[in-house]
Amino acid sequence: MKFVGYEKLSTLKLYTKYSNFAKKMKKWLDTLDVNLIECMYDNKRLEQKPSLEKDSIPKLEKLQNWFGSVPRFTTIRTNPATGSSDTIIEIIKTQLQEQAASRGRKTLPEVKQDPLLKDCVVVSCWDEQSMNSDRQSQEVIVDVKCGVAILRGADLFAPGVIAMSSETTIGSKVSVYADLAQKCLWGRTTPYSDLENKMFVGNGIALMTRKDIFAGSTKDRKTGRAIEMTDIPSRVSSISLPPKYGILQNYPSILCSHVLNPQPGDIVLDMCASPGNKTTHLASLMKHEGTLIALDRSKNKVEKLDLNCRLQGCDWVRTYAYNSIEAVDKQKISNIDGPPPYPKNSFDKILLDAPCSALGQRPHINTSMTAKHINSYPIMQKRLFDTAVSLLKPGGVLVYSTCTILVQENEGLVEWALNTYPGVIELVRADPLVGSSGTEWPGSQLTSDQRKCLQRFGPDLSQDSIEPHQSDTIGFFIAKFRKIPT
Ligand SMILES: C[S@@+](CC[C@H](N)C(=O)[O-])C[C@H]1O[C@@H](n2cnc3c(N)ncnc32)[C@H](O)[C@@H]1O
């Protein structure tokens, strides 16, 4: 059977799913200070306050489509210390050729260097003819998070498997489904019958048996690849590289560390660092010289951060499990040797990649978040920001970023920061600028020049002046501040 393409295949499915998601979203919008949809799509109408019901449905649908689809490009942040982008491009091309040969595909995805970021390689998706969407009789069920990772080009690893047909052996062809309702019992052997909540995420080949995955105690359980995904409806290229050469990272996240632009010898703080994708990038941009301190709230998360630093050759980075809100000691005047808290005015550069509602992650196929939950983020973000301002040296640079499209966590935070710290911090251009300017909303005090300093990635990013891989990304926001020298 010829594959009809992810959009056609899944839109219907996603629409039915999204009728719930849309209801939920409307509920959030009703409780938010700022109306997301209208802010994003039509500022003039917002001033006249039309009702969401009457006028905003097409906009809501556009937003749902954006949330429900997968960014078509795979971006890889390369590690210049271990190999040039050219070397990595060759490795990726060889991988794609091998995949094409084993899966009978004729046309290869394009692999190229990003024209702006020298440490970013871009891989397009497979063409529409390439995918086999025939449903296999043997099925594997995964959770939503795992389903999303598969749609974005990941293979399926053993811990993500919830259920597998009993007859599956190594080499069996299987169809993989995400359990949207999260009701499938772990270890189930018979086909999962909740057709309404079972979303097809692709076909693959089993590399493990049921016994490998489900037998034994939790600690003995296997962690490796359980299914090699061969045909996924999003058609996104699946690349696997040793971490020392490069890692998969979303385009705006790669850009974000370039906006901070740390230099060799700088004293840099990454306040919310785990799993360390940006930390390791900052280390690479610093050419592994200087001081880089990376904090995250919990011990588990810092273990993950440590592992990634090790795998990417950055074990010189100092990591601590610490609540960054409390990372400043206003009485302390000594240096920054040792663990936090640190004295005021200690860092040349600070990255605050804040915890956020993550309403920029795509595809967003299910959510359990409530409006109350969403509205709690700006409170935490402001407290982290207070600490960042305190820890920054006069003349130092602070980059604030999120992976959400919600105005209240982005432009709203910037406006609050400028009002709270007049004469202390100033907004500067978040160069290199790729995303669109900041959004305006009724009562917003940000000037047009200030909004042009910001960059936002989301459903409204125009493709006119930028490349498709720079606009078809997750939602993201970047603001850059400088502490005014006294
Ligand atoms: C957006 S993620 C960071 C992603 C990371 N910068 C990267 O690029 O790999 C936000 C992180 O903030 C951490 N976090 C949340 N509250 C925190 C706090 N008060 N102090 C330190 N870390 C915190 C979370 O544990 C989470 O790992």
Short mmCIF file of C-alpha atoms and ligand atoms in Angstrom, two decimals:
data_model
loop_
_atom_site.label_atom_id
_atom_site.label_comp_id
_atom_site.label_asym_id
_atom_site.label_seq_id
_atom_site.Cartn_x
_atom_site.Cartn_y
_atom_site.Cartn_z
CA MET A 1 0.00 0.00 0.00
CA LYS A 2 1.31 3.44 -0.85
CA PHE A 3 1.75 5.70 2.08
CA VAL A 4 -0.52 8.73 2.02
CA GLY A 5 1.71 11.03 4.04
CA TYR A 6 1.60 11.93 7.65
CA GLU A 7 -0.63 14.95 7.24
CA LYS A 8 -3.40 13.09 5.44
CA LEU A 9 -3.10 9.97 7.50
CA SER A 10 -3.00 11.54 10.88
CA THR A 11 -4.91 14.75 10.55
CA LEU A 12 -8.24 13.03 10.90
CA LYS A 13 -7.02 11.07 13.83
CA LEU A 14 -5.44 14.11 15.38
CA TYR A 15 -8.54 16.16 14.79
CA THR A 16 -10.65 13.72 16.72
CA LYS A 17 -8.05 13.68 19.45
CA TYR A 18 -7.76 17.39 19.32
CA SER A 19 -11.41 17.99 19.86
CA ASN A 20 -10.55 17.20 23.47
CA PHE A 21 -7.29 19.05 23.30
CA ALA A 22 -9.03 22.06 21.81
CA LYS A 23 -11.62 22.11 24.57
CA LYS A 24 -8.87 21.97 27.10
CA MET A 25 -6.97 24.69 25.33
CA LYS A 26 -9.98 26.96 25.26
CA LYS A 27 -10.30 26.43 28.98
CA TRP A 28 -6.71 27.50 29.49
CA LEU A 29 -7.20 30.50 27.26
CA ASP A 30 -10.18 31.58 29.27
CA THR A 31 -8.12 31.58 32.41
CA LEU A 32 -4.99 33.20 31.03
CA ASP A 33 -4.49 36.95 31.36
CA VAL A 34 -3.56 37.13 27.73
CA ASN A 35 -5.50 35.42 24.98
CA LEU A 36 -2.94 33.28 23.24
CA ILE A 37 -4.75 32.64 20.00
CA GLU A 38 -5.76 36.19 19.34
CA CYS A 39 -2.37 37.49 20.39
CA MET A 40 -0.72 35.17 17.98
CA TYR A 41 -2.94 35.65 15.01
CA ASP A 42 -4.60 39.01 14.92
CA ASN A 43 -3.67 41.86 17.16
CA LYS A 44 -6.19 44.35 15.77
CA ARG A 45 -9.12 42.05 16.43
CA LEU A 46 -7.85 41.50 19.89
CA GLU A 47 -8.31 45.18 20.65
CA GLN A 48 -11.96 44.80 19.71
CA LYS A 49 -12.17 41.63 21.80
CA PRO A 50 -14.26 39.39 19.58
CA SER A 51 -15.37 36.18 21.18
CA LEU A 52 -13.14 33.19 20.72
CA GLU A 53 -16.14 31.08 19.75
CA LYS A 54 -17.13 33.15 16.72
CA ASP A 55 -13.91 34.28 15.16
CA SER A 56 -11.11 32.19 16.43
CA ILE A 57 -12.01 28.70 15.30
CA PRO A 58 -9.90 28.80 12.09
CA LYS A 59 -7.02 30.12 14.15
CA LEU A 60 -7.52 27.41 16.70
CA GLU A 61 -7.48 24.88 13.87
CA LYS A 62 -4.26 26.34 12.49
CA LEU A 63 -2.74 26.06 15.92
CA GLN A 64 -3.96 22.48 16.31
CA ASN A 65 -2.45 21.55 12.96
CA TRP A 66 0.85 23.07 13.99
CA PHE A 67 0.77 21.26 17.34
CA GLY A 68 -0.30 18.02 15.69
CA SER A 69 2.38 17.91 13.00
CA VAL A 70 6.04 17.03 13.32
CA PRO A 71 8.90 19.40 12.35
CA ARG A 72 10.06 17.88 9.06
CA PHE A 73 13.78 18.43 9.56
CA THR A 74 16.30 16.72 11.77
CA THR A 75 18.99 19.06 13.07
CA ILE A 76 22.28 17.89 14.49
CA ARG A 77 24.60 20.03 16.59
CA THR A 78 28.09 18.93 15.70
CA ASN A 79 31.11 18.89 17.96
CA PRO A 80 33.95 20.75 16.23
CA ALA A 81 36.48 19.22 18.65
CA THR A 82 35.97 15.72 17.23
CA GLY A 83 35.14 16.24 13.59
CA SER A 84 34.27 18.90 11.02
CA SER A 85 30.70 19.28 9.79
CA ASP A 86 31.90 17.79 6.49
CA THR A 87 32.99 14.59 8.24
CA ILE A 88 29.65 14.34 10.03
CA ILE A 89 27.72 15.03 6.83
CA GLU A 90 29.57 12.09 5.23
CA ILE A 91 28.74 9.80 8.19
CA ILE A 92 25.06 10.76 7.98
CA LYS A 93 24.93 10.28 4.20
CA THR A 94 26.39 6.79 4.57
CA GLN A 95 23.77 5.94 7.20
CA LEU A 96 20.96 7.17 4.97
CA GLN A 97 22.31 5.23 1.98
CA GLU A 98 22.36 2.04 4.07
CA GLN A 99 18.79 2.67 5.24
CA ALA A 100 17.68 3.35 1.66
CA ALA A 101 19.32 0.14 0.41
CA SER A 102 17.77 -2.04 3.11
CA ARG A 103 14.32 -0.43 2.80
CA GLY A 104 14.18 -0.24 -1.01
CA ARG A 105 14.10 3.56 -1.25
CA LYS A 106 15.36 5.46 -4.23
CA THR A 107 15.49 9.11 -3.19
CA LEU A 108 17.70 10.17 -0.29
CA PRO A 109 16.99 13.02 2.12
CA GLU A 110 19.17 16.10 1.66
CA VAL A 111 21.98 16.63 4.16
CA LYS A 112 23.57 20.06 4.44
CA GLN A 113 25.27 22.52 6.71
CA ASP A 114 23.08 25.31 8.10
CA PRO A 115 24.08 28.54 6.34
CA LEU A 116 24.12 30.51 9.60
CA LEU A 117 25.29 28.18 12.36
CA LYS A 118 28.55 26.47 11.52
CA ASP A 119 27.98 23.69 14.05
CA CYS A 120 24.55 22.71 12.75
CA VAL A 121 23.81 20.05 10.12
CA VAL A 122 20.31 19.77 8.67
CA VAL A 123 18.69 16.60 7.28
CA SER A 124 15.40 16.77 5.37
CA CYS A 125 12.76 14.02 5.56
CA TRP A 126 12.18 11.05 3.23
CA ASP A 127 9.85 11.53 0.28
CA GLU A 128 6.21 10.49 0.37
CA GLN A 129 6.70 7.34 -1.71
CA SER A 130 9.20 5.91 0.74
CA MET A 131 7.07 4.74 3.61
CA ASN A 132 5.20 1.49 4.04
CA SER A 133 2.17 2.01 6.25
CA ASP A 134 0.72 -1.52 5.93
CA ARG A 135 -0.42 -2.54 9.38
CA GLN A 136 1.40 -5.63 10.64
CA SER A 137 -0.44 -8.32 12.59
CA GLN A 138 2.07 -8.11 15.44
CA GLU A 139 1.79 -4.94 17.45
CA VAL A 140 3.76 -3.01 20.01
CA ILE A 141 2.20 -0.41 22.32
CA VAL A 142 4.19 2.53 23.69
CA ASP A 143 3.37 5.51 25.88
CA VAL A 144 2.69 8.98 24.50
CA LYS A 145 6.18 10.32 25.20
CA CYS A 146 7.74 7.42 23.38
CA GLY A 147 5.26 7.78 20.49
CA VAL A 148 6.30 11.41 20.09
CA ALA A 149 9.99 10.46 20.08
CA ILE A 150 9.31 7.85 17.36
CA LEU A 151 7.45 10.38 15.22
CA ARG A 152 10.50 12.63 15.57
CA GLY A 153 12.82 9.93 14.23
CA ALA A 154 13.89 7.91 17.29
CA ASP A 155 14.08 4.13 17.45
CA LEU A 156 12.12 2.39 20.19
CA PHE A 157 14.07 1.47 23.32
CA ALA A 158 13.05 -1.34 25.68
CA PRO A 159 11.93 0.83 28.65
CA GLY A 160 9.35 2.55 26.39
CA VAL A 161 7.53 -0.68 25.44
CA ILE A 162 4.23 -1.19 27.28
CA ALA A 163 2.95 -4.22 25.40
CA MET A 164 4.04 -6.58 22.62
CA SER A 165 2.32 -9.43 20.75
CA SER A 166 3.26 -12.80 22.21
CA GLU A 167 4.42 -14.29 18.90
CA THR A 168 6.99 -11.53 18.22
CA THR A 169 10.50 -12.85 17.67
CA ILE A 170 13.71 -11.14 16.67
CA GLY A 171 13.32 -9.95 13.10
CA SER A 172 9.47 -9.84 13.20
CA LYS A 173 7.82 -6.94 11.41
CA VAL A 174 5.68 -5.00 13.87
CA SER A 175 3.36 -1.99 13.90
CA VAL A 176 3.86 0.44 16.77
CA TYR A 177 1.01 2.41 18.38
CA ALA A 178 0.96 5.11 21.06
CA ASP A 179 -1.61 4.57 23.80
CA LEU A 180 -3.19 8.03 24.05
CA ALA A 181 -5.53 7.03 26.84
CA GLN A 182 -2.67 5.56 28.88
CA LYS A 183 -4.81 2.62 29.87
CA CYS A 184 -3.04 -0.32 28.21
CA LEU A 185 -1.74 -2.74 30.84
CA TRP A 186 1.99 -3.29 31.01
CA GLY A 187 3.03 -6.61 29.44
CA ARG A 188 -0.26 -7.19 27.59
CA THR A 189 0.04 -9.96 24.95
CA THR A 190 -3.19 -9.67 22.95
CA PRO A 191 -3.99 -6.82 20.54
CA TYR A 192 -4.96 -3.64 22.37
CA SER A 193 -8.55 -3.03 21.43
CA ASP A 194 -9.00 0.66 22.28
CA LEU A 195 -9.01 1.70 18.60
CA GLU A 196 -10.11 5.22 19.48
CA ASN A 197 -7.01 5.85 21.59
CA LYS A 198 -4.49 3.83 19.67
CA MET A 199 -2.43 6.04 17.39
CA PHE A 200 -0.24 4.45 14.70
CA VAL A 201 3.30 5.81 14.94
CA GLY A 202 5.09 3.52 12.50
CA ASN A 203 6.37 0.11 11.44
CA GLY A 204 9.61 -1.50 12.50
CA ILE A 205 11.63 -4.65 13.04
CA ALA A 206 11.89 -6.31 16.44
CA LEU A 207 15.41 -6.49 17.85
CA MET A 208 14.22 -8.07 21.13
CA THR A 209 11.62 -10.64 22.11
CA ARG A 210 8.85 -10.22 24.68
CA LYS A 211 10.92 -12.21 27.13
CA ASP A 212 13.88 -9.87 26.69
CA ILE A 213 11.69 -6.91 27.51
CA PHE A 214 9.30 -8.12 30.17
CA ALA A 215 11.01 -10.99 32.01
CA GLY A 216 13.20 -10.49 35.04
CA SER A 217 13.22 -7.92 37.78
CA THR A 218 13.19 -4.21 37.04
CA LYS A 219 16.90 -3.87 37.63
CA ASP A 220 17.80 -6.65 35.14
CA ARG A 221 15.55 -5.28 32.47
CA LYS A 222 17.14 -4.45 29.15
CA THR A 223 17.64 -0.85 28.15
CA GLY A 224 18.80 -1.12 24.52
CA ARG A 225 16.95 -0.75 21.22
CA ALA A 226 13.85 -2.97 21.13
CA ILE A 227 12.52 -1.98 17.69
CA GLU A 228 14.34 -0.52 14.74
CA MET A 229 11.78 1.86 13.24
CA THR A 230 11.79 1.52 9.47
CA ASP A 231 8.68 3.42 8.32
CA ILE A 232 7.27 6.32 10.27
CA PRO A 233 4.35 8.42 9.06
CA SER A 234 6.14 11.71 9.76
CA ARG A 235 8.90 10.57 7.33
CA VAL A 236 11.50 12.29 9.52
CA SER A 237 15.05 10.98 9.04
CA SER A 238 16.38 8.83 11.80
CA ILE A 239 20.05 9.47 12.51
CA SER A 240 22.18 7.94 15.22
CA LEU A 241 25.62 9.32 15.94
CA PRO A 242 28.11 8.65 18.74
CA PRO A 243 27.53 11.64 21.10
CA LYS A 244 31.14 12.75 20.77
CA TYR A 245 30.48 13.64 17.10
CA GLY A 246 27.19 15.40 17.55
CA ILE A 247 23.72 15.24 19.07
CA LEU A 248 20.19 15.72 17.80
CA GLN A 249 19.03 19.14 18.96
CA ASN A 250 16.17 21.39 17.87
CA TYR A 251 17.23 24.31 15.69
CA PRO A 252 16.16 27.13 18.07
CA SER A 253 17.93 25.37 20.96
CA ILE A 254 21.18 25.36 18.98
CA LEU A 255 20.64 29.01 18.15
CA CYS A 256 20.02 29.86 21.82
CA SER A 257 23.60 29.06 22.94
CA HIS A 258 24.95 31.11 20.02
CA VAL A 259 22.87 34.04 21.28
CA LEU A 260 24.62 33.81 24.66
CA ASN A 261 27.91 33.51 22.73
CA PRO A 262 30.24 32.44 25.57
CA GLN A 263 33.96 32.86 24.89
CA PRO A 264 37.01 30.88 26.04
CA GLY A 265 37.94 32.04 29.55
CA ASP A 266 34.44 33.34 30.47
CA ILE A 267 32.79 32.53 33.79
CA VAL A 268 29.42 31.09 32.77
CA LEU A 269 26.39 29.79 34.68
CA ASP A 270 23.71 27.50 33.21
CA MET A 271 20.90 27.76 35.79
CA CYS A 272 18.53 25.02 34.56
CA ALA A 273 20.87 22.68 32.81
CA SER A 274 19.67 19.06 32.65
CA PRO A 275 19.85 17.03 30.42
CA GLY A 276 22.71 19.31 29.34
CA ASN A 277 22.12 19.80 25.62
CA LYS A 278 22.84 23.50 25.96
CA THR A 279 25.49 23.06 28.67
CA THR A 280 27.62 20.90 26.39
CA HIS A 281 27.10 23.38 23.57
CA LEU A 282 28.23 26.27 25.79
CA ALA A 283 31.31 24.21 26.73
CA SER A 284 32.06 23.65 23.06
CA LEU A 285 31.63 27.35 22.20
CA MET A 286 34.02 28.17 25.08
CA LYS A 287 36.52 25.80 23.40
CA HIS A 288 36.65 24.02 26.76
CA GLU A 289 38.43 26.93 28.47
CA GLY A 290 37.05 28.94 31.38
CA THR A 291 34.53 28.16 34.10
CA LEU A 292 31.14 26.65 33.35
CA ILE A 293 28.85 25.85 36.27
CA ALA A 294 25.66 23.91 35.51
CA LEU A 295 22.85 23.57 38.07
CA ASP A 296 19.67 21.56 38.10
CA ARG A 297 17.18 20.97 40.83
CA SER A 298 17.39 17.25 41.45
CA LYS A 299 20.15 14.70 41.93
CA ASN A 300 18.67 12.40 39.25
CA LYS A 301 18.66 15.15 36.69
CA VAL A 302 22.24 16.05 37.52
CA GLU A 303 23.28 12.42 37.01
CA LYS A 304 21.84 12.64 33.50
CA LEU A 305 23.64 15.95 32.98
CA ASP A 306 26.94 14.44 34.18
CA LEU A 307 26.54 11.49 31.84
CA ASN A 308 25.93 13.74 28.83
CA CYS A 309 28.88 15.96 29.76
CA ARG A 310 31.09 12.85 29.97
CA LEU A 311 29.84 11.40 26.67
CA GLN A 312 30.43 14.70 24.90
CA GLY A 313 33.92 15.26 26.30
CA CYS A 314 32.94 18.06 28.71
CA ASP A 315 33.70 16.51 32.09
CA TRP A 316 35.47 19.73 33.12
CA VAL A 317 32.01 21.34 33.57
CA ARG A 318 31.12 21.76 37.28
CA THR A 319 27.64 20.41 37.96
CA TYR A 320 25.56 20.65 41.16
CA ALA A 321 22.08 19.53 42.22
CA TYR A 322 20.74 22.84 43.51
CA ASN A 323 17.64 25.01 43.47
CA SER A 324 18.81 27.91 41.32
CA ILE A 325 16.30 30.25 42.93
CA GLU A 326 18.53 30.06 46.01
CA ALA A 327 21.86 30.18 44.15
CA VAL A 328 22.81 33.68 45.33
CA ASP A 329 24.26 34.45 48.73
CA LYS A 330 24.01 38.18 49.17
CA GLN A 331 26.36 38.17 52.19
CA LYS A 332 29.09 36.16 50.53
CA ILE A 333 32.02 38.00 49.00
CA SER A 334 34.39 35.13 48.34
CA ASN A 335 34.96 33.57 44.93
CA ILE A 336 32.94 30.96 43.07
CA ASP A 337 35.11 27.95 43.88
CA GLY A 338 32.97 25.14 45.22
CA PRO A 339 29.22 24.61 45.26
CA PRO A 340 26.46 27.26 45.25
CA PRO A 341 25.29 29.68 46.58
CA TYR A 342 27.55 32.26 44.91
CA PRO A 343 28.18 35.95 45.61
CA LYS A 344 26.35 38.65 43.65
CA ASN A 345 27.97 39.89 40.42
CA SER A 346 29.91 36.66 39.83
CA PHE A 347 29.21 35.59 36.22
CA ASP A 348 30.09 37.03 32.81
CA LYS A 349 27.30 35.13 31.13
CA ILE A 350 24.19 33.34 32.37
CA LEU A 351 21.78 31.06 30.54
CA LEU A 352 18.30 30.81 32.07
CA ASP A 353 16.63 28.12 29.92
CA ALA A 354 13.63 28.23 32.16
CA PRO A 355 11.23 25.45 33.19
CA CYS A 356 8.11 26.24 31.19
CA SER A 357 4.74 24.91 30.02
CA ALA A 358 6.55 23.34 27.00
CA LEU A 359 3.66 24.41 24.75
CA GLY A 360 6.05 24.61 21.84
CA GLN A 361 6.95 20.93 21.70
CA ARG A 362 5.65 19.24 18.54
CA PRO A 363 3.87 16.99 17.97
CA HIS A 364 1.78 17.63 21.06
CA ILE A 365 -0.47 14.61 20.88
CA ASN A 366 -1.86 14.60 24.36
CA THR A 367 -1.63 16.73 27.44
CA SER A 368 -2.52 16.41 31.06
CA MET A 369 -1.72 20.00 31.97
CA THR A 370 -4.31 22.19 33.63
CA ALA A 371 -4.67 25.95 33.48
CA LYS A 372 -3.55 26.17 37.11
CA HIS A 373 -0.40 24.27 36.25
CA ILE A 374 0.32 26.53 33.28
CA ASN A 375 -0.23 29.68 35.27
CA SER A 376 2.30 28.58 37.88
CA TYR A 377 5.26 28.88 35.49
CA PRO A 378 5.61 32.67 35.30
CA ILE A 379 5.88 32.81 39.09
CA MET A 380 8.82 30.40 39.08
CA GLN A 381 10.39 32.04 36.03
CA LYS A 382 10.38 35.45 37.73
CA ARG A 383 12.06 34.06 40.85
CA LEU A 384 14.77 32.42 38.75
CA PHE A 385 15.19 35.67 36.82
CA ASP A 386 15.67 37.65 40.08
CA THR A 387 18.54 35.33 40.99
CA ALA A 388 20.05 35.58 37.52
CA VAL A 389 20.12 39.40 37.66
CA SER A 390 21.76 39.29 41.05
CA LEU A 391 24.45 36.79 39.99
CA LEU A 392 25.33 38.59 36.76
CA LYS A 393 28.40 40.87 36.67
CA PRO A 394 27.76 44.48 35.59
CA GLY A 395 28.28 44.43 31.82
CA GLY A 396 27.43 40.70 31.80
CA VAL A 397 24.91 39.02 29.50
CA LEU A 398 21.83 37.00 30.42
CA VAL A 399 19.87 34.91 27.92
CA TYR A 400 16.34 33.88 28.90
CA SER A 401 14.68 31.15 26.83
CA THR A 402 11.64 28.85 26.87
CA CYS A 403 10.17 26.17 24.62
CA THR A 404 6.63 27.51 24.85
CA ILE A 405 4.61 29.87 22.67
CA LEU A 406 2.65 31.35 25.57
CA VAL A 407 3.03 35.12 25.75
CA GLN A 408 2.84 35.20 29.54
CA GLU A 409 6.05 33.16 29.83
CA ASN A 410 7.83 35.05 27.06
CA GLU A 411 7.13 38.67 26.13
CA GLY A 412 5.17 39.02 29.39
CA LEU A 413 8.24 37.98 31.36
CA VAL A 414 10.43 40.43 29.40
CA GLU A 415 8.05 43.32 30.13
CA TRP A 416 7.97 42.41 33.82
CA ALA A 417 11.81 42.22 33.88
CA LEU A 418 12.27 45.66 32.30
CA ASN A 419 9.73 47.19 34.71
CA THR A 420 11.27 45.46 37.73
CA TYR A 421 14.91 46.31 36.93
CA PRO A 422 14.95 49.78 35.30
CA GLY A 423 18.53 51.09 35.11
CA VAL A 424 19.83 47.65 36.11
CA ILE A 425 19.29 45.59 32.97
CA GLU A 426 18.61 46.46 29.34
CA LEU A 427 17.28 44.43 26.47
CA VAL A 428 19.74 43.82 23.62
CA ARG A 429 19.23 42.16 20.23
CA ALA A 430 19.15 38.38 20.50
CA ASP A 431 21.58 38.01 17.59
CA PRO A 432 21.79 36.02 15.35
CA LEU A 433 18.12 36.79 14.69
CA VAL A 434 16.20 34.06 12.87
CA GLY A 435 12.79 33.89 14.58
CA SER A 436 10.06 36.51 14.32
CA SER A 437 9.86 39.59 16.57
CA GLY A 438 8.08 39.44 19.89
CA THR A 439 4.29 39.48 19.93
CA GLU A 440 2.24 42.54 20.89
CA TRP A 441 -0.85 42.35 23.08
CA PRO A 442 -3.32 44.91 24.39
CA GLY A 443 -1.77 46.96 27.13
CA SER A 444 1.69 45.70 26.25
CA GLN A 445 4.35 48.26 27.09
CA LEU A 446 7.08 46.75 24.93
CA THR A 447 8.02 49.12 22.13
CA SER A 448 8.34 47.94 18.56
CA ASP A 449 12.16 48.27 18.85
CA GLN A 450 12.14 46.16 21.97
CA ARG A 451 10.01 43.49 20.31
CA LYS A 452 12.49 43.41 17.42
CA CYS A 453 15.26 42.48 19.90
CA LEU A 454 13.39 39.26 20.77
CA GLN A 455 12.94 36.12 18.75
CA ARG A 456 10.05 33.72 18.74
CA PHE A 457 9.54 30.45 16.86
CA GLY A 458 5.96 29.26 16.44
CA PRO A 459 3.11 28.66 14.01
CA ASP A 460 3.20 32.22 12.71
CA LEU A 461 6.86 32.36 11.75
CA SER A 462 6.93 33.56 8.15
CA GLN A 463 9.03 31.49 5.79
CA ASP A 464 9.76 34.37 3.44
CA SER A 465 13.29 35.27 4.42
CA ILE A 466 14.46 32.12 6.15
CA GLU A 467 15.00 28.50 5.19
CA PRO A 468 12.26 25.89 5.82
CA HIS A 469 14.27 24.14 8.53
CA GLN A 470 14.59 27.45 10.37
CA SER A 471 10.83 28.00 10.46
CA ASP A 472 9.41 24.46 10.74
CA THR A 473 10.69 23.95 14.28
CA ILE A 474 9.39 23.55 17.78
CA GLY A 475 8.00 26.70 19.42
CA PHE A 476 10.74 28.62 21.21
CA PHE A 477 11.50 32.06 22.62
CA ILE A 478 14.82 33.86 23.19
CA ALA A 479 15.51 37.20 24.93
CA LYS A 480 18.93 38.68 25.68
CA PHE A 481 19.68 41.20 28.43
CA ARG A 482 22.78 43.10 29.54
CA LYS A 483 23.40 44.25 33.10
CA ILE A 484 24.11 47.95 32.89
CA PRO A 485 27.62 48.73 34.25
CA THR A 486 27.38 50.96 37.31
C1 LIG B 1 13.87 23.44 29.89
S1 LIG B 1 14.61 22.29 30.92
C2 LIG B 1 16.31 22.60 30.63
C3 LIG B 1 16.86 21.99 29.38
C4 LIG B 1 18.36 22.17 29.28
N1 LIG B 1 18.74 23.55 29.39
C5 LIG B 1 18.89 21.59 27.99
O1 LIG B 1 18.98 22.34 27.01
O2 LIG B 1 19.22 20.40 27.96
C6 LIG B 1 14.39 23.03 32.48
C7 LIG B 1 15.15 22.37 33.60
O3 LIG B 1 15.01 23.22 34.74
C8 LIG B 1 15.10 22.42 35.88
N2 LIG B 1 14.59 23.23 37.00
C9 LIG B 1 13.32 23.54 37.30
N3 LIG B 1 13.28 24.33 38.39
C10 LIG B 1 14.56 24.52 38.77
C11 LIG B 1 15.17 25.22 39.85
N4 LIG B 1 14.44 25.91 40.74
N5 LIG B 1 16.52 25.20 39.95
C12 LIG B 1 17.27 24.49 39.07
N6 LIG B 1 16.73 23.81 38.04
C13 LIG B 1 15.41 23.82 37.89
C14 LIG B 1 14.28 21.21 35.52
O4 LIG B 1 14.66 20.12 36.33
C15 LIG B 1 14.64 21.01 34.04
O5 LIG B 1 15.67 20.07 33.92
#
